[in-house]
Tab-separated table of C-alpha atoms and ligand atoms in Angstrom:
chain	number	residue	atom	x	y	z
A	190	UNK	CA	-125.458	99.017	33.780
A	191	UNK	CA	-126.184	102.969	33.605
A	192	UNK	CA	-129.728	102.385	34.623
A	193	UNK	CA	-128.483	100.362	38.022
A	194	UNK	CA	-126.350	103.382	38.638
A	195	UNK	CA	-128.719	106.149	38.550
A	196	UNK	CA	-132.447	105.903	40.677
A	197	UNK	CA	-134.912	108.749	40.522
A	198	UNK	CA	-137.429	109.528	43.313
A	199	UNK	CA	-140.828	111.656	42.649
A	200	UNK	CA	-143.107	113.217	45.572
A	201	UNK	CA	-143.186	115.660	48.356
A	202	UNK	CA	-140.023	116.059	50.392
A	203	UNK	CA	-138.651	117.911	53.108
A	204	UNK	CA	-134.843	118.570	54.201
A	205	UNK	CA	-133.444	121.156	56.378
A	206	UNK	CA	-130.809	124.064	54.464
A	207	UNK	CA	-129.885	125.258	58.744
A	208	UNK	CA	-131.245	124.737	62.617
A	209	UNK	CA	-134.305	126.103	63.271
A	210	UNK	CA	-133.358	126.930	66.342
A	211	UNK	CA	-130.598	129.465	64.988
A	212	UNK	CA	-133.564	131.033	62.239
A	213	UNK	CA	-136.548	131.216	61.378
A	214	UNK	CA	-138.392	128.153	60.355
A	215	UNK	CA	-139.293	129.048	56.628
A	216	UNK	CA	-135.316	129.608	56.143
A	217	UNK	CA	-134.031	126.380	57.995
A	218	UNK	CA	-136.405	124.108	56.286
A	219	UNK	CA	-136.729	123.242	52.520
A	220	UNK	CA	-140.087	121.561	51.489
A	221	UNK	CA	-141.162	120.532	47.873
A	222	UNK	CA	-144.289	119.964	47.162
A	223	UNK	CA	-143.591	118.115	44.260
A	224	UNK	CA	-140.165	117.254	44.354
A	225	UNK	CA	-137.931	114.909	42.222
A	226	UNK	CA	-134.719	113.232	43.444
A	227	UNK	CA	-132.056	112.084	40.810
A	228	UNK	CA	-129.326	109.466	42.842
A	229	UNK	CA	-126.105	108.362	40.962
A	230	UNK	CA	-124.060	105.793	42.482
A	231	UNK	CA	-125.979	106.007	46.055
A	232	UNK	CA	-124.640	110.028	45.939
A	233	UNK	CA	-127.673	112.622	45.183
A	234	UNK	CA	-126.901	114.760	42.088
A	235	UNK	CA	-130.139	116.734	41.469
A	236	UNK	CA	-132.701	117.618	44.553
A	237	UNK	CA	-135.678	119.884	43.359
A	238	UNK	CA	-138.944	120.873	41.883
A	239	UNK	CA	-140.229	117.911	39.401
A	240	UNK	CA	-141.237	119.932	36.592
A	241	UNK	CA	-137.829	121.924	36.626
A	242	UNK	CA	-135.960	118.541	36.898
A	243	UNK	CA	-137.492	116.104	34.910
A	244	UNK	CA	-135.578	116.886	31.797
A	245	UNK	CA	-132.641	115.465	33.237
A	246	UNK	CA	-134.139	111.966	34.001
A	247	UNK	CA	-132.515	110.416	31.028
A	248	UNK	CA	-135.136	107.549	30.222
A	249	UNK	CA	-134.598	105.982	33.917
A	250	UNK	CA	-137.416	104.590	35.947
A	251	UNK	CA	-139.099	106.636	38.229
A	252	UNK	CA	-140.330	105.787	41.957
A	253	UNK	CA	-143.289	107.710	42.712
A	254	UNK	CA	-144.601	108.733	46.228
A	255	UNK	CA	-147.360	110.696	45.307
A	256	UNK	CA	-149.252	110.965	49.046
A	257	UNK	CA	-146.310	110.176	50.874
A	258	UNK	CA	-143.488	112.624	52.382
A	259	UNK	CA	-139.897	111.983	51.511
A	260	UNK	CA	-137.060	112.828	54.093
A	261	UNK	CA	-133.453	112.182	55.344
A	262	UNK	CA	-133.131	108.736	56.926
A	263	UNK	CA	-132.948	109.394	60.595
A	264	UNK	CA	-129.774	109.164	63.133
A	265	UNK	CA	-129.921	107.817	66.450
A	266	UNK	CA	-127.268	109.336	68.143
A	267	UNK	CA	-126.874	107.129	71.782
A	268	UNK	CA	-127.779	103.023	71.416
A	269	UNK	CA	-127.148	100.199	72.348
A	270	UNK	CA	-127.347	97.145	69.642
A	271	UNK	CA	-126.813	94.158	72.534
A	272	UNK	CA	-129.693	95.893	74.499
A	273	UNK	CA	-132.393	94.933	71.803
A	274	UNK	CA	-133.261	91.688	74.204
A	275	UNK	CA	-133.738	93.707	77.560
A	276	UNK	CA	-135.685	96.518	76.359
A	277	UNK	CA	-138.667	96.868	78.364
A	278	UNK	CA	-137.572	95.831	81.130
A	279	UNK	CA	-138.993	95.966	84.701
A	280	UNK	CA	-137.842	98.184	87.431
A	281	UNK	CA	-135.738	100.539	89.440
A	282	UNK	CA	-133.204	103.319	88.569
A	283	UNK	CA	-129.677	102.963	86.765
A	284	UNK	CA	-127.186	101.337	88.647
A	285	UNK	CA	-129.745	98.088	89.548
A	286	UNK	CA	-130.803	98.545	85.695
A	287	UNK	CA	-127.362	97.460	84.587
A	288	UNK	CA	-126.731	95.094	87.080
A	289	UNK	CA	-130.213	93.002	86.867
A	290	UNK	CA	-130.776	92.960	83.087
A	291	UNK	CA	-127.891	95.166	80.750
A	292	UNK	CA	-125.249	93.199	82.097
A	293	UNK	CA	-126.654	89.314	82.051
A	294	UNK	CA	-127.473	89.732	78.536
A	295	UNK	CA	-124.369	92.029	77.400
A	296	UNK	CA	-122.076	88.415	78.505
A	297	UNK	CA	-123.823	86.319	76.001
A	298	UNK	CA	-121.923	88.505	73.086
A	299	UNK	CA	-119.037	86.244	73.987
A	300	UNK	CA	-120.457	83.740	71.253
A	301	UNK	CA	-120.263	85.645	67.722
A	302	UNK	CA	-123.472	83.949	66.323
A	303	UNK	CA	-125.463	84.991	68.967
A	304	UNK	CA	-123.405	88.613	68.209
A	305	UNK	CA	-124.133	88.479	64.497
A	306	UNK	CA	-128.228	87.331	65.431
A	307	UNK	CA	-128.552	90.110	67.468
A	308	UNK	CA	-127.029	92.619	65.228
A	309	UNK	CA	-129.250	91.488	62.021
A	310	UNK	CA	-132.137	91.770	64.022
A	311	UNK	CA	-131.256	95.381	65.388
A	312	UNK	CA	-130.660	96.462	62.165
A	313	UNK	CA	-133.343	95.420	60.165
A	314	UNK	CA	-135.400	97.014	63.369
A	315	UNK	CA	-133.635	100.459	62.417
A	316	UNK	CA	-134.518	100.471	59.029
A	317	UNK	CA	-138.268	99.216	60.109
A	318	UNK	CA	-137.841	102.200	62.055
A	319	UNK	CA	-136.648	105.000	59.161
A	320	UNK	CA	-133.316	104.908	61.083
A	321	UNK	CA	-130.326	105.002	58.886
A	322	UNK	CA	-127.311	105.880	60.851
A	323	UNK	CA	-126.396	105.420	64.293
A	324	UNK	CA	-124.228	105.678	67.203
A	325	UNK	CA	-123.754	102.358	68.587
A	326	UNK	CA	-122.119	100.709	72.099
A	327	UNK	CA	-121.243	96.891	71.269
A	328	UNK	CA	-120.027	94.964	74.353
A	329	UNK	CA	-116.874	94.173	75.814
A	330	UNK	CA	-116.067	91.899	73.099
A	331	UNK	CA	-114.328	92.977	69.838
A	332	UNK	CA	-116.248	90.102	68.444
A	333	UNK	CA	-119.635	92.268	68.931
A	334	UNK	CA	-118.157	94.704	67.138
A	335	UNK	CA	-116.992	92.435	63.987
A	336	UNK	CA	-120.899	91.055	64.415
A	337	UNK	CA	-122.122	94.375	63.914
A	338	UNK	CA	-120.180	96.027	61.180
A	339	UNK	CA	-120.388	92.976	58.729
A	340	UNK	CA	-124.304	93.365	59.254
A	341	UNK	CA	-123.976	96.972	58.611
A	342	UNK	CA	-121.971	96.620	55.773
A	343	UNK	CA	-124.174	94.059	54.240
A	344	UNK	CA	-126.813	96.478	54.403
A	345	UNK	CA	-124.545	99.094	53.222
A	346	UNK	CA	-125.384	101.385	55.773
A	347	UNK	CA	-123.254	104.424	57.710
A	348	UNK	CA	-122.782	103.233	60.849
A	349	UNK	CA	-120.874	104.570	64.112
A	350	UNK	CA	-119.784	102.126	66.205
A	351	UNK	CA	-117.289	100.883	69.560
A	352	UNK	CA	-116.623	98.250	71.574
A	353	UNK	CA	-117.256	98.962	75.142
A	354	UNK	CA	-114.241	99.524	77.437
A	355	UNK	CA	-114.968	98.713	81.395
A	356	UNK	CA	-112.182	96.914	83.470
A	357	UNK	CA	-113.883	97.904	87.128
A	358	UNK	CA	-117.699	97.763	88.387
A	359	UNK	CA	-118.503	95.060	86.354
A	360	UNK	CA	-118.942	90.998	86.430
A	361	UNK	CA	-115.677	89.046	85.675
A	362	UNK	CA	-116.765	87.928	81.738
A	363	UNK	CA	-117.233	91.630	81.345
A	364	UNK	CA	-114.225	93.339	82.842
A	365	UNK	CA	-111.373	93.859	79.965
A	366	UNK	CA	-108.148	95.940	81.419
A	367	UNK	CA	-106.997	99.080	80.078
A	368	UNK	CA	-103.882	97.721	77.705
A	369	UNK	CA	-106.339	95.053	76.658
A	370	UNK	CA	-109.148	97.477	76.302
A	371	UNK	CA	-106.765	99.508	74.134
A	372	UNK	CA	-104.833	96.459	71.926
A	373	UNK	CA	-108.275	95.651	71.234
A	374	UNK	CA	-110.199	98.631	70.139
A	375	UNK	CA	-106.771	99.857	68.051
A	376	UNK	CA	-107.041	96.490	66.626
A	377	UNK	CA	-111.068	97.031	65.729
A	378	UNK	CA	-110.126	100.499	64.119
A	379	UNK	CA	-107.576	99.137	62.103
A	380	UNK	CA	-109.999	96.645	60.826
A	381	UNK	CA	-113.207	98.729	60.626
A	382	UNK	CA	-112.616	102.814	60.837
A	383	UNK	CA	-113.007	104.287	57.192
A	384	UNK	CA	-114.222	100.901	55.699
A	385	UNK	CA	-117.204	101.178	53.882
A	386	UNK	CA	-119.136	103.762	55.062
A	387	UNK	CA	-118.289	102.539	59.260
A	388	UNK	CA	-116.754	104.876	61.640
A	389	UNK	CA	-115.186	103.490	64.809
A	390	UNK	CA	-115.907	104.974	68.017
A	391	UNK	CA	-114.314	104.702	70.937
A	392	UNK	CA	-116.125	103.748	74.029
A	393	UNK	CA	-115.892	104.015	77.545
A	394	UNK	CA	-119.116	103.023	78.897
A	395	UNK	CA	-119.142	105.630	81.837
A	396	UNK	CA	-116.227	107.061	84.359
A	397	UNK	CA	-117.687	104.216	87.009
A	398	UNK	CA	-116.783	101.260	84.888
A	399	UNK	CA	-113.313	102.560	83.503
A	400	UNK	CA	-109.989	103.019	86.048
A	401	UNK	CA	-108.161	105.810	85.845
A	402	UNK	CA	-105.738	104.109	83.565
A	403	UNK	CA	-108.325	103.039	81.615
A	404	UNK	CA	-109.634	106.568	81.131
A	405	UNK	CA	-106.280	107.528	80.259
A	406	UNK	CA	-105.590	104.720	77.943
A	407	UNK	CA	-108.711	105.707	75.942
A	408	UNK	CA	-108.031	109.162	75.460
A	409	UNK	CA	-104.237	108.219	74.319
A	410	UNK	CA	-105.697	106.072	71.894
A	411	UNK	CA	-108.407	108.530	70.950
A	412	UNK	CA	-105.469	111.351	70.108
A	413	UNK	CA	-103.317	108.605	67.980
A	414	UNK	CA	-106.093	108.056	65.314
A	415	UNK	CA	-107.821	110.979	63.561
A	416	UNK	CA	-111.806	110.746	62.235
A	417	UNK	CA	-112.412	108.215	64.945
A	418	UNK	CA	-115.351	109.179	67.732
A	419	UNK	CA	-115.440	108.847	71.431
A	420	UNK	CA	-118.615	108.445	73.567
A	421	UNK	CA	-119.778	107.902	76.862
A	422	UNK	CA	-122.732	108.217	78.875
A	423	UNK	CA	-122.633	111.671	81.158
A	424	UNK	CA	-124.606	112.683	84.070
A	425	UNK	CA	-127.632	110.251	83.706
A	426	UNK	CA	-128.607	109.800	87.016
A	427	UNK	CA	-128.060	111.731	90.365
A	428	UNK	CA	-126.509	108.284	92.462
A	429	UNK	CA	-124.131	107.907	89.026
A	430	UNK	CA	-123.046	111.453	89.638
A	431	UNK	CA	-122.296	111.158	93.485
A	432	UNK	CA	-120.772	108.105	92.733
A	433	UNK	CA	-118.168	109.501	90.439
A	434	UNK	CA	-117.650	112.511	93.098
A	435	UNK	CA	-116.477	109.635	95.043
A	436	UNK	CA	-114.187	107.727	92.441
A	437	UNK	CA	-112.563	110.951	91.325
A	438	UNK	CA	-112.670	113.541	93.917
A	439	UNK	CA	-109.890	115.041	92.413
A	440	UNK	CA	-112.441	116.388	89.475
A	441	UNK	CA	-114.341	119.611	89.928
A	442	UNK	CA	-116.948	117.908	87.757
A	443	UNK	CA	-118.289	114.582	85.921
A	444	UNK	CA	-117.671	116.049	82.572
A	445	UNK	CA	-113.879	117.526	84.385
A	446	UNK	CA	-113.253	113.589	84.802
A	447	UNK	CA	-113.631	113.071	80.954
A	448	UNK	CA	-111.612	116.167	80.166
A	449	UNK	CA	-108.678	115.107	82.241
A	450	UNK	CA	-108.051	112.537	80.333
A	451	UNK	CA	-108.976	113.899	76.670
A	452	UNK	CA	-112.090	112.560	76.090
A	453	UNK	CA	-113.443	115.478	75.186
A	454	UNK	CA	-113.755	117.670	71.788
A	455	UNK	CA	-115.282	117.757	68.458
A	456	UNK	CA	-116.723	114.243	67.628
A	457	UNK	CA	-117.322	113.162	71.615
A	458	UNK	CA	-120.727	112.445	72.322
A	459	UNK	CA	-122.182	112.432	75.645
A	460	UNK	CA	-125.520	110.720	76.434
A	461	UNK	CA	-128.009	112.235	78.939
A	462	UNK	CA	-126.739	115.030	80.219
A	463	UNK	CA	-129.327	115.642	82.862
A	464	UNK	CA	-127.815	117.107	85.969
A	465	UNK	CA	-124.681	119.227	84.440
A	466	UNK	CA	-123.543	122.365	86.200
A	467	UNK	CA	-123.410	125.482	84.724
A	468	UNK	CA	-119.784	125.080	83.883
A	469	UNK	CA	-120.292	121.514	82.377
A	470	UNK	CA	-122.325	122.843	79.765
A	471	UNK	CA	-120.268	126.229	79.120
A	472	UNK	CA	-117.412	123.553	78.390
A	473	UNK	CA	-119.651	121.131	76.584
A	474	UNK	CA	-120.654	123.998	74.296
A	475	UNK	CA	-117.256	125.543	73.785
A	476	UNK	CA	-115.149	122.052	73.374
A	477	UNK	CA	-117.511	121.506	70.016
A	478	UNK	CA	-118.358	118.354	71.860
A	479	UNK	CA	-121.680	116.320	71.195
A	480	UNK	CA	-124.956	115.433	73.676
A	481	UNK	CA	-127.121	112.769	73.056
A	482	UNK	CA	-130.673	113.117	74.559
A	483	UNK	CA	-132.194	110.270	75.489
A	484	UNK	CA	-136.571	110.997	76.345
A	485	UNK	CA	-137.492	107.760	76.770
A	486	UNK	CA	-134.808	106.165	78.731
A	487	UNK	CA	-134.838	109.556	80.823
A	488	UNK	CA	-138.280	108.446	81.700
A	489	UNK	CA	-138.240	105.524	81.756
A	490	UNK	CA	-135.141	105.067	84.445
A	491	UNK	CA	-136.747	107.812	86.438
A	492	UNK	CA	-133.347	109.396	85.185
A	493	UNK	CA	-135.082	113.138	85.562
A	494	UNK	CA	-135.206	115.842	82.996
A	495	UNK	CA	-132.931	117.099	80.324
A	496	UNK	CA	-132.620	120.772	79.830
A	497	UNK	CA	-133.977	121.694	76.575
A	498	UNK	CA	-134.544	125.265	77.249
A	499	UNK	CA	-131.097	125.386	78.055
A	500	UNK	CA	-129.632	123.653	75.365
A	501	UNK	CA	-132.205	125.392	72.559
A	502	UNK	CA	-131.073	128.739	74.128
A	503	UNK	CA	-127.401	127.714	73.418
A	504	UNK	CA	-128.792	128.168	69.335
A	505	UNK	CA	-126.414	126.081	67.109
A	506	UNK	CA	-123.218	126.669	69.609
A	507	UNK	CA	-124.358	123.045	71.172
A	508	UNK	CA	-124.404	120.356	69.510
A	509	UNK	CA	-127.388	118.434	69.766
A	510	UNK	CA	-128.644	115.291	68.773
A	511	UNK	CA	-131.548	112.866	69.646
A	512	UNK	CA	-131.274	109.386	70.773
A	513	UNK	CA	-133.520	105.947	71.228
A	514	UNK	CA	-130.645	104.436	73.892
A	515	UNK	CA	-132.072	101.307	73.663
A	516	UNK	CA	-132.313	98.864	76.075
A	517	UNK	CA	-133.382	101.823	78.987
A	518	UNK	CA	-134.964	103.179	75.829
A	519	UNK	CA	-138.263	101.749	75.091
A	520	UNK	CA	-138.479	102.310	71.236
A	521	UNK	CA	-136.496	102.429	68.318
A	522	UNK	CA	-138.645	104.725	66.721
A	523	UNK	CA	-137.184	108.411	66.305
A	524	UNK	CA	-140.800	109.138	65.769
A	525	UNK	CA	-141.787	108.006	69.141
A	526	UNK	CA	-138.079	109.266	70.866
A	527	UNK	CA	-138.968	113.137	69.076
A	528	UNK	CA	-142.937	112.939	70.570
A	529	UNK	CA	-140.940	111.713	74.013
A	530	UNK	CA	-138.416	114.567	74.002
A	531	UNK	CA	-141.688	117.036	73.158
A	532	UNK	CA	-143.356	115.561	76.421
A	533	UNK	CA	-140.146	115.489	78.416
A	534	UNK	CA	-139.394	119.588	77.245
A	535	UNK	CA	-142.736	120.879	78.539
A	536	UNK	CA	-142.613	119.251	81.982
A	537	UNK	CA	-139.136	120.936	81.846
A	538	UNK	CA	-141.351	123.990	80.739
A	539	UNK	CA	-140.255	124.249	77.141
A	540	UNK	CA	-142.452	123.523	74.678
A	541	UNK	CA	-140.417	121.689	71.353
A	542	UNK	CA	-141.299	122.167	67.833
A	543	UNK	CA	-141.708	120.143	65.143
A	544	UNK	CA	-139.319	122.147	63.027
A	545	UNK	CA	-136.675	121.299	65.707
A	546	UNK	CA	-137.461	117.822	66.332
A	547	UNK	CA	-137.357	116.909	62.891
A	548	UNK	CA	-133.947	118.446	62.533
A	549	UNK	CA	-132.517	117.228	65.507
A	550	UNK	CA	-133.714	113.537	63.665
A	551	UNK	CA	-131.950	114.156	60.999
A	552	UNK	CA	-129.550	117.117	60.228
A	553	UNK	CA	-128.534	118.189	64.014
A	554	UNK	CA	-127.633	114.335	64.497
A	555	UNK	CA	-125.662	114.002	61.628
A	556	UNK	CA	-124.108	117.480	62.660
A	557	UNK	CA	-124.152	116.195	66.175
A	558	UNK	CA	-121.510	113.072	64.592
A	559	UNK	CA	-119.807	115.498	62.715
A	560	UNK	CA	-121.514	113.648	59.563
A	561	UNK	CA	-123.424	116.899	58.346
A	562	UNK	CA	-121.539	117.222	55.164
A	563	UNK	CA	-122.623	113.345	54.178
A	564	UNK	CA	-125.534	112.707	55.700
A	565	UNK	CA	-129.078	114.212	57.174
A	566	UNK	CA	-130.048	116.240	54.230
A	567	UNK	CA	-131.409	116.365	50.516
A	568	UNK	CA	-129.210	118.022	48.281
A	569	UNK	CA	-126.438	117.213	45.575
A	570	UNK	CA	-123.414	115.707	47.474
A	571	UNK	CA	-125.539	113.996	50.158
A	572	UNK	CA	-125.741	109.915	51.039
A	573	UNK	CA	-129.049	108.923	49.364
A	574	UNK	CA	-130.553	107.520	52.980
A	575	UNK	CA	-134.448	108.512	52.475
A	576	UNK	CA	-137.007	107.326	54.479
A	577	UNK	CA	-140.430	107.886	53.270
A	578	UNK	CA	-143.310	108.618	55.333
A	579	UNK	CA	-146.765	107.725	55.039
A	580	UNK	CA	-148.936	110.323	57.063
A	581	UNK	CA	-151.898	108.246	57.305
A	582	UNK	CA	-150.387	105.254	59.103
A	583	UNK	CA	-153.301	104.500	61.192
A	584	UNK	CA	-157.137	105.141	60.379
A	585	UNK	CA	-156.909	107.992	63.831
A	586	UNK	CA	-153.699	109.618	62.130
A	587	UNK	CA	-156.220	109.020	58.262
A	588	UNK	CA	-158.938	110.974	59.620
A	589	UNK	CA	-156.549	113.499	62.440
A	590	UNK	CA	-155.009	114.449	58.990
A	591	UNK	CA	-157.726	115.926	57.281
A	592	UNK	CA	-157.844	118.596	59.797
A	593	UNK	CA	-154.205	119.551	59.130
A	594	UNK	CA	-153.776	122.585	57.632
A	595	UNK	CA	-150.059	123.448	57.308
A	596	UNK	CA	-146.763	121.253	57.197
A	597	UNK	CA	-145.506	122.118	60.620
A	598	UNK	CA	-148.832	120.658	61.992
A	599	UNK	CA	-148.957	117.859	60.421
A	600	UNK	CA	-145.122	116.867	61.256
A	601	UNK	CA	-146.303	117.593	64.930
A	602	UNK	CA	-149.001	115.284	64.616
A	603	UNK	CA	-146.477	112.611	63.023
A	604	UNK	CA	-144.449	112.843	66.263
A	605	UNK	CA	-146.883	112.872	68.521
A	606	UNK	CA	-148.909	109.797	66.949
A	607	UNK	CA	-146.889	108.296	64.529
A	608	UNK	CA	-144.415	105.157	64.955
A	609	UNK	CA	-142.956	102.789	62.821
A	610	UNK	CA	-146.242	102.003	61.446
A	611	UNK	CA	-145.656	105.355	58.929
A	612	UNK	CA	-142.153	104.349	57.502
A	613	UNK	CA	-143.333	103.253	54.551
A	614	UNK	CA	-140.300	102.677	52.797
A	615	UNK	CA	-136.360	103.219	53.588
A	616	UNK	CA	-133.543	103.685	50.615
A	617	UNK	CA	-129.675	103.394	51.659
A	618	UNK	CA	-127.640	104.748	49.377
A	619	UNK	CA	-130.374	105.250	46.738
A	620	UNK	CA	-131.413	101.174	46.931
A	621	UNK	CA	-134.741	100.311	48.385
A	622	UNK	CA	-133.864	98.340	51.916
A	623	UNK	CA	-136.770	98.268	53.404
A	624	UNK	CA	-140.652	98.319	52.182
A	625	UNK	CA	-143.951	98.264	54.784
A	626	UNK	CA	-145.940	95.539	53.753
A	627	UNK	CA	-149.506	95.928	52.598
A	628	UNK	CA	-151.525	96.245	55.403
B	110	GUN	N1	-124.574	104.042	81.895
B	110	GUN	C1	-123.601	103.116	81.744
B	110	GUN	N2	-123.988	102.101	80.959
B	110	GUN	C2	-125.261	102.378	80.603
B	110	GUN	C3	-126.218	101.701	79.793
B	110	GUN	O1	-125.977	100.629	79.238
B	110	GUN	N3	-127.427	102.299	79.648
B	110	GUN	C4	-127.726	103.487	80.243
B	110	GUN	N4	-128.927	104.025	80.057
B	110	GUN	N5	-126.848	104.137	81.010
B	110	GUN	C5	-125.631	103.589	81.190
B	111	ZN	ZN1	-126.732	104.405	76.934
């Protein structure tokens, strides 16, 4: 019985103590060489140096990672599970996006097998992926939601999720209506919020698809139950944000629509974020709410180009996470979404760093969820989510990594090159849930 409740890990592993883009990299991010990690009842107790730990194994087995490098399970903080059968998608910007492809397949999550298939399937691509937690739209229908948690729960992993409220802008079997929206998603947090390791987020899809009362019923429901999050998709594209101008031209601002109606604050997150104003991000920053950056649905939509400079120069005042938005995502790789955002930055003309695209993986999206004290780092206290990479995934990355000569280069390489090929295996709550096989 004691030896099911304790696991020990062995190799090299990484963690960040702080965000490197508050200090300087050596003080924001922990590495250990050789490092051993002791796990009791899926919590971490011991994080550290092998030969100064070892003592305290106790007889239990060890799992050893010798060549590999051990990190936090990453968090995906913007996607969308009933999306996972339109990614890759053909054609145009946003608005004819939703209409040709998100929103045929979002009305086929009436049926809750076809729900509870889709959810499986996204999940077990998340852990394929090194993905652990994540911030997740459902559809209109509580019954997505109830698909979803059971298959995160069965998996036993932290999951943030919300049933999507639109009652305008959308076809019929998609339209709810604001009491509805709200009997419904109070219902779904009574059922899910706090159980297991779920939280419950409420969801308004964006200010085009929700009425005014809508809006308004959201936020009431958002201020009647605490530790529950809120998010929405701001500022995406430039016809979305002229179109909202219209809708509400009582607002000084997109984001001004949102905070009229108290969706906004610590535990909001807002995807995109690509064409605020000045004062949008001043408030964005100083409300302690979230944004969730999206690289490869920015390019993919044609969406345009988030400003990292901006939001790096805001230090840790902003918080910042990183996000796969799948379906206008194309992978649900953070490797692949971190070498995106890299790519995305320097047209933007700032050039990311590993050190802050591994954090913004793992700690700055947990810190982004308001998760930071659970989740996204290696230390005593912390979820056991690990993910453990294999730098050598392919035989270009085998023979680019012999000419790697420090950490930071070859973590750059690994999100440059890497995908889910190098997740080579994926603990949740210190029990092995997913292993790469052989090649
Ligand atoms: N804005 C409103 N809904 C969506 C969606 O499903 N995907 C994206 N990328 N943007 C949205
Ligand atoms: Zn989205």
């Amino acid at each position: 019985m004691e030896q099911d409740r304790r696991r020990a890990i062995r190799g090299p592993w990484i963690s960040f103590r702080d965000d490197p883009m508050k200090t300087t990299v050596s003080d924001a991010l922990h590495h250990e060489p050789d490092g051993l990690i002791l796990i009791e009842d899926g919590v971490i107790t011991h994080a550290g140096d092998w030969n100064a730990l070892r003592g305290q194994l106790g007889g239990i087995r060890v799992e050893h990672y010798p060549d590999k490098l051990i990190m936090p399970g990453f968090v995906d903080t913007h996607v969308h599970y009933p999306q996972l059968q339109t990614i890759g998608a053909y054609g145009k910007q946003l608005v004819d996006w939703l209409e040709h492809y998100t929103f045929p397949a979002e009305q086929r999550f009436a049926d809750p097998a076809h729900a509870r298939g889709v959810a499986d399937r996204f999940l077990d691509e998340c852990l394929r992926a090194g993905t652990t937690t994540a911030s997740v739209y459902c559809t209109v229908h509580p019954a997505s939601v109830d698909a979803f948690f059971e298959a995160a729960v069965q998996r036993g992993m932290r999951m943030q999720a919300g049933k999507v409220l639109m009652d305008r802008n959308a076809p019929e079997g998609l339209r709810d209506t604001a009491q509805r929206g709200y009997d419904e998603s109070a219902a779904l947090i009574r059922r899910w919020h706090g159980h297991a390791r779920l939280t419950y987020a409420i969801t308004p899809r964006f200010a085009p698809s929700c009425s005014p009362g809508q809006l308004e019923a959201a936020g009431t429901l958002w201020a009647q139950s605490p530790g529950t999050a809120m998010q929405t998709h701001l500022s995406e594209n430039t016809r979305e944000v002229e179109w909202v101008r219209e809708l509400f031209p009582e607002r000084a601002n997109y984001l001004d629509v949102y905070a009229h109606y108290g969706l906004i604050g610590p535990r909001a997150v807002f995807g995109h974020c690509l064409h605020l104003t000045g004062p949008e991000w001043d408030l964005l920053r100083d409300s302690g709410s979230a944004i969730a950056h999206c690289p490869t649905s920015n390019a993919f939509l044609g969406s345009g180009l988030f400003d990292f400079g901006r939001a790096a120069a805001a230090g840790g005042a902003l918080r910042l996470g990183l996000a796969t938005d799948v379906g206008a995502g194309t992978s649900l790789s953070m490797l692949v979404t971190m070498g995106a955002a890299y790519r995305m930055a320097q047209l933007g003309g700032h050039s990311l760093s590993a050190a802050c695209a591994f954090y913004l993986a793992t700690r700055g999206g947990a810190r982004a969820l308001h998760l930071a004290d659970r989740i996204g780092g290696i230390e005593p206290g912390m979820e056991a989510d690990l993910l453990v990479m294999d730098l050598k995934s392919t035989p270009l990355l085998e023979f680019r990594m012999r000419h790697c000569e420090s950490l930071e280069e070859a973590l750059f390489l690994q999100m440059t090159m890497a995908d889910d090929r190098a997740i080579a295996a994926v603990y949740i709550g210190g029990a092995l849930r997913h292993e790469r096989a052989p090649a």
